[in-house]
Coordinates of C-alpha atoms in Angstrom, one line a residue:
M41 CA 21.2 35.0 56.1
F42 CA 22.7 33.7 58.9
W43 CA 25.1 31.7 57.9
T44 CA 25.4 33.2 54.9
S45 CA 27.1 36.6 57.3
Y46 CA 29.4 34.6 59.2
L47 CA 30.5 32.3 56.5
L48 CA 31.4 36.1 54.8
A49 CA 33.0 37.6 58.5
V50 CA 35.0 34.2 57.9
L51 CA 36.1 35.0 54.4
A52 CA 36.8 38.8 55.6
I53 CA 39.4 37.1 58.5
V54 CA 41.2 35.1 56.0
L55 CA 41.3 37.9 53.7
A56 CA 42.8 40.0 56.6
W57 CA 45.3 38.0 58.2
P58 CA 46.4 34.9 56.8
V59 CA 46.6 35.4 53.4
P60 CA 47.6 38.3 53.6
I61 CA 50.6 37.2 55.4
L62 CA 51.6 34.8 53.5
L63 CA 51.4 36.3 50.1
S64 CA 54.1 38.5 51.8
R65 CA 56.4 35.4 52.2
A66 CA 56.2 33.6 48.5
Q67 CA 58.8 33.1 47.0
W68 CA 56.7 33.1 43.5
P69 CA 55.5 36.8 43.0
A70 CA 58.8 38.1 41.8
R71 CA 59.5 35.3 38.9
S72 CA 55.8 35.9 37.8
P73 CA 54.4 39.6 39.2
F74 CA 52.1 40.7 36.8
T75 CA 49.9 37.6 38.2
A76 CA 50.6 38.8 41.6
M77 CA 50.0 42.2 41.6
L78 CA 46.3 41.0 40.0
L79 CA 45.9 38.3 43.3
W80 CA 47.2 40.8 45.2
Q81 CA 44.2 43.1 44.4
A82 CA 41.6 39.9 44.0
I83 CA 43.1 40.0 47.6
G84 CA 41.5 43.1 48.9
L85 CA 38.6 43.5 47.4
A86 CA 37.8 40.6 47.3
G87 CA 38.0 41.1 51.9
G88 CA 36.3 45.2 51.7
L89 CA 33.1 42.9 50.1
S90 CA 33.2 39.9 52.3
M91 CA 34.0 43.0 55.3
I92 CA 31.1 44.6 54.3
G93 CA 28.3 42.1 53.5
A94 CA 29.1 40.2 56.3
M95 CA 28.2 43.6 58.8
L96 CA 25.2 44.1 56.3
V97 CA 23.8 40.5 55.9
Y98 CA 24.2 40.4 59.9
G99 CA 21.5 44.1 59.9
L100 CA 19.1 42.7 57.9
E101 CA 18.7 39.0 58.8
P102 CA 15.5 39.6 60.7
I103 CA 13.6 41.8 57.9
G104 CA 14.0 39.5 54.7
D105 CA 14.9 35.6 53.9
N106 CA 17.9 36.9 51.0
L107 CA 20.3 40.3 50.6
L108 CA 17.5 41.4 47.6
A109 CA 14.1 41.6 50.4
G110 CA 16.5 42.6 53.8
L111 CA 16.7 45.9 51.9
R112 CA 13.7 46.0 50.7
G113 CA 12.3 45.8 54.3
L114 CA 15.2 48.2 54.8
A115 CA 13.7 50.9 52.3
D116 CA 10.1 50.2 53.9
M117 CA 11.5 51.4 57.2
V118 CA 13.8 54.4 56.0
L119 CA 10.5 55.5 52.8
F120 CA 7.7 54.0 54.6
N121 CA 7.5 54.5 58.7
A122 CA 7.5 51.8 58.8
P123 CA 8.0 49.4 61.6
T124 CA 11.2 48.8 63.4
T125 CA 11.6 46.7 66.2
A126 CA 12.1 43.6 64.4
L127 CA 15.5 44.7 64.4
G128 CA 17.4 44.2 67.2
F129 CA 20.8 46.9 69.0
W130 CA 23.0 44.8 67.0
H131 CA 21.6 44.7 63.6
L132 CA 20.9 48.5 63.8
F133 CA 24.6 48.8 65.0
A134 CA 25.0 46.4 61.8
L135 CA 23.7 48.4 59.5
S136 CA 25.8 51.1 60.9
A137 CA 28.9 50.3 60.6
A138 CA 28.3 48.8 57.8
A139 CA 27.3 51.8 56.0
L140 CA 29.6 53.9 57.7
L141 CA 32.4 51.4 56.5
T142 CA 31.3 52.2 53.0
A143 CA 31.2 55.2 52.9
H144 CA 34.6 56.0 54.6
L145 CA 36.1 53.7 52.6
V146 CA 34.5 55.8 49.0
F147 CA 35.1 59.2 50.6
T148 CA 38.8 59.0 51.4
L149 CA 39.3 56.9 48.3
L150 CA 37.8 60.6 46.7
L151 CA 40.1 62.1 49.5
T152 CA 42.8 60.5 48.3
Y153 CA 43.1 61.4 44.7
Y154 CA 42.2 65.3 45.2
R155 CA 45.4 64.9 47.4
I156 CA 47.6 63.6 44.7
E157 CA 46.0 65.9 42.2
R158 CA 46.8 68.9 44.5
Q159 CA 50.0 67.7 44.8
R160 CA 51.2 66.9 40.6
R161 CA 49.7 69.9 40.3
R162 CA 51.6 72.5 42.3
H163 CA 54.6 70.3 41.3
R164 CA 54.7 71.2 37.9
E165 CA 54.7 74.6 37.7
L166 CA 58.0 74.1 40.6
L167 CA 59.0 72.3 37.2
A168 CA 57.8 74.7 34.7
L169 CA 60.7 77.2 36.5
L170 CA 62.8 74.7 38.4
A171 CA 63.3 72.2 35.0
S172 CA 64.4 72.1 31.1
P173 CA 63.6 69.6 28.6
S174 CA 66.0 67.6 28.1
T175 CA 67.2 66.3 24.7
D176 CA 66.5 62.7 25.5
G177 CA 63.0 62.3 24.7
P178 CA 59.8 64.2 24.0
G179 CA 57.5 65.0 28.1
T180 CA 61.6 64.3 29.6
V181 CA 62.8 67.4 32.4
V182 CA 66.0 68.4 33.9
I183 CA 67.1 69.6 37.2
N184 CA 70.0 70.9 39.1
H185 CA 70.1 68.5 41.7
D186 CA 73.0 66.8 42.8
S187 CA 71.7 63.7 43.5
P188 CA 70.9 61.1 41.1
V189 CA 67.2 61.5 40.8
A190 CA 64.9 59.7 37.9
Y191 CA 60.4 60.0 39.0
C192 CA 58.1 60.0 36.4
L193 CA 55.0 62.5 37.3
P194 CA 51.9 60.9 35.8
G195 CA 49.6 63.1 34.1
G196 CA 47.8 62.1 30.7
A197 CA 49.0 64.4 28.4
R198 CA 50.6 66.2 30.7
S199 CA 53.0 63.2 31.8
V200 CA 56.9 64.2 32.5
T201 CA 59.7 62.5 32.8
V202 CA 62.5 63.9 35.5
L203 CA 66.3 63.6 36.2
S204 CA 68.5 65.2 37.6
D205 CA 71.7 66.8 36.3
G206 CA 73.8 64.1 38.5
L207 CA 71.6 60.8 37.6
M208 CA 72.5 62.1 34.1
A209 CA 76.3 63.0 34.6
A210 CA 76.3 59.3 36.2
L211 CA 75.5 57.7 33.8
E212 CA 76.8 56.2 30.7
P213 CA 73.7 56.6 27.8
A214 CA 72.9 52.2 27.8
E215 CA 72.3 53.0 31.3
L216 CA 70.5 56.0 31.0
R217 CA 67.7 55.1 27.9
A218 CA 67.3 52.1 30.8
V219 CA 65.9 54.8 33.1
L220 CA 64.0 56.4 31.0
I221 CA 62.8 53.5 29.1
H222 CA 62.0 52.2 33.1
E223 CA 60.2 55.0 33.9
N224 CA 57.9 55.2 30.6
A225 CA 57.2 51.7 31.5
H226 CA 55.5 53.3 34.8
L227 CA 53.4 55.4 33.0
S228 CA 51.4 53.5 29.8
Q229 CA 51.9 50.9 32.2
R230 CA 48.8 54.1 34.9
H231 CA 51.1 51.9 37.9
H232 CA 50.0 55.8 39.6
L233 CA 46.3 53.9 40.0
L234 CA 47.6 51.4 41.5
L235 CA 49.5 52.8 44.0
W236 CA 46.6 55.0 44.1
A237 CA 44.5 52.6 45.1
F238 CA 46.6 50.9 47.6
A239 CA 47.1 53.6 49.2
A240 CA 43.8 55.6 49.8
W241 CA 42.9 51.4 51.6
R242 CA 45.9 51.7 53.7
Q243 CA 45.4 54.8 54.7
A244 CA 41.2 54.0 54.8
L245 CA 41.9 50.9 57.3
P246 CA 45.5 51.5 59.0
W247 CA 44.8 48.9 60.9
L248 CA 44.6 45.8 58.9
P249 CA 47.8 43.8 58.2
T250 CA 46.1 43.6 54.4
T251 CA 46.8 47.3 54.3
R252 CA 50.5 47.8 54.8
L253 CA 52.1 44.3 53.2
A254 CA 49.1 44.5 49.9
Q255 CA 50.8 48.2 49.4
E256 CA 54.4 47.6 50.1
A257 CA 54.3 44.5 48.0
V258 CA 52.1 46.8 45.0
S259 CA 55.3 49.2 45.4
S260 CA 58.1 46.5 44.9
L261 CA 55.9 44.1 41.9
I262 CA 55.5 47.3 39.5
E263 CA 59.2 48.3 39.3
M264 CA 59.6 44.9 39.4
L265 CA 57.1 44.7 35.9
A266 CA 59.2 47.8 34.6
D267 CA 62.3 46.5 35.1
D268 CA 61.4 43.8 32.4
V269 CA 60.5 46.0 29.7
A270 CA 63.8 47.6 30.0
L271 CA 65.2 44.2 29.7
K272 CA 64.0 43.6 27.0
T273 CA 66.1 45.5 25.5
E274 CA 69.0 46.2 27.7
S275 CA 71.4 43.7 29.2
K276 CA 70.7 42.9 32.6
A277 CA 74.4 44.0 34.2
T278 CA 73.7 47.4 33.2
L279 CA 69.7 47.5 34.1
I280 CA 71.9 46.8 37.8
K281 CA 74.2 50.0 37.7
A282 CA 71.6 52.0 36.4
I283 CA 69.5 50.3 39.9
A284 CA 72.4 50.7 42.0
I285 CA 73.6 53.9 41.3
V286 CA 70.1 55.7 42.1
A287 CA 70.1 54.0 45.3
S288 CA 73.2 55.1 45.9
G289 CA 71.5 59.0 46.2
P290 CA 70.6 60.2 49.7
S291 CA 68.8 58.5 52.5
G292 CA 66.2 59.0 53.5
V293 CA 63.8 60.5 50.6
P294 CA 60.2 59.9 51.6
A295 CA 59.2 56.5 49.3
S296 CA 56.2 58.1 48.0
R297 CA 56.0 58.2 44.2
V298 CA 57.0 56.7 41.9
G299 CA 60.5 56.2 40.6
F300 CA 63.2 55.0 39.3
N301 CA 64.5 53.1 43.0
G302 CA 61.6 52.7 44.6
A303 CA 61.0 56.9 45.6
G304 CA 62.0 58.4 42.3
L305 CA 61.2 62.8 44.7
P306 CA 64.1 64.4 46.5
S307 CA 62.3 65.6 50.1
A308 CA 60.9 69.4 50.6
A309 CA 64.5 70.3 52.3
D310 CA 66.2 70.2 48.8
G311 CA 64.9 72.2 46.7
I312 CA 61.8 70.8 45.2
I313 CA 58.2 70.4 47.2
D314 CA 56.4 67.1 47.9
G315 CA 54.5 65.9 45.4
G316 CA 53.3 62.7 43.0
I317 CA 51.7 59.8 44.4
Q318 CA 51.6 57.9 47.2
G319 CA 53.9 55.0 47.4
A320 CA 55.8 52.9 49.4
S321 CA 55.8 53.4 53.2
G322 CA 59.2 55.5 53.8
G323 CA 62.8 54.8 53.2
A324 CA 63.4 51.4 54.6
G325 CA 60.7 49.8 52.7
S326 CA 62.8 52.4 49.1
A327 CA 65.8 50.2 50.4
G328 CA 64.0 46.7 50.4
T329 CA 62.9 46.8 47.1
T330 CA 66.4 48.3 46.0
A331 CA 67.6 44.6 46.6
S332 CA 64.6 42.4 45.7
R333 CA 64.8 43.6 42.4
V334 CA 68.5 43.7 42.0
S335 CA 68.3 40.5 43.0
R336 CA 65.6 39.3 41.1
L337 CA 68.7 40.1 38.4
L338 CA 71.4 38.3 39.4
S339 CA 69.4 35.2 40.1
P340 CA 66.5 34.6 37.3
K341 CA 64.3 32.8 37.9
D342 CA 61.6 31.1 35.2
P343 CA 59.0 32.1 35.5
L344 CA 54.8 30.0 36.8
P345 CA 54.6 27.7 34.3
A346 CA 51.5 28.9 32.6
P347 CA 49.3 25.8 34.1
L348 CA 50.0 27.6 37.5
R349 CA 49.4 31.3 36.5
G350 CA 46.2 29.6 35.3
L351 CA 45.5 28.2 38.8
V352 CA 45.7 31.9 39.7
L353 CA 44.3 33.8 38.4
A354 CA 40.9 31.3 38.9
G355 CA 41.9 31.7 42.6
C356 CA 41.9 35.6 41.2
L357 CA 38.1 35.0 40.0
L358 CA 36.8 32.1 42.2
L359 CA 38.1 35.4 45.0
L360 CA 35.8 37.4 43.5
A361 CA 32.8 35.6 42.1
L362 CA 32.5 33.8 46.2
P363 CA 31.4 36.9 48.2
T364 CA 29.4 37.9 45.0
A365 CA 27.6 34.9 45.2
L366 CA 27.0 34.8 48.8
L367 CA 25.1 38.5 48.5
I368 CA 23.2 38.0 45.1
V369 CA 22.6 34.5 44.5
P370 CA 20.3 33.9 47.4
G371 CA 18.5 36.3 46.0
L372 CA 18.4 35.8 42.7
L373 CA 17.3 32.0 44.1
G374 CA 14.8 33.2 45.9

């Protein structure tokens, strides 16, 4: 138990600082965004599990040789008034911290979901008043807005893609198709769920570098994934022009929605209530995402070779298996 807690602590520190920094600076994620997305998720899950597990194992160390034995001892103290003298101050502190952090993460995840759903509901109500159905396909509506705007509002069967008059006037038919395919890819691949999870993670632990870097990286990667879907039927030149036109919209728009330009919704001051889903961190993040998308399309590189993708996926599995094994295997062997 003693060494397990320290090993978990070291793993948590490594996943909270050097690993996300190195990954955020790497060039290969743009070549295989899906693989990079899986790696970011593995880093987040393994880091959180290691952080909580290290405190939990350290706190239980005096009353059990492994996690299961320690939990049984703790249950006896809580339920059957067993003596607590074996636990010192720092052990009780570690157990309290583990419990509070777990509750904080779960509560923030649920609170973020509630806020997002409330924003979406209000936004749908406003769209029902201000938007009109589009002839470009089912589930597509048009708002009266001069700036080029395109975004999707997730909601299962109620999901809609929203376009502005300004966008439709600025785009050629092929460019408009690219935008619609891009937005439909966001919906079909459930990108809003990823954004929700990483937004909640950052809100829960804003002081942790991993949360900011992961949220920014994931926001960029989902745009690349949607671009790849659009490229299956439309040319690179068409998609680049569409991205450039949408990016020419108003600056300072919060990049907090699932949208073609990494932002997607005008601000409340533009007459549209802020809704959708929390995504990137701000206007600068949106500009950076647009630049990386265009650069990727202008200078395409081959996807990672299959052996390297397999190596990264194996690393993801290892990241998830290592803290799990450190926590569970000693108890099963015991």
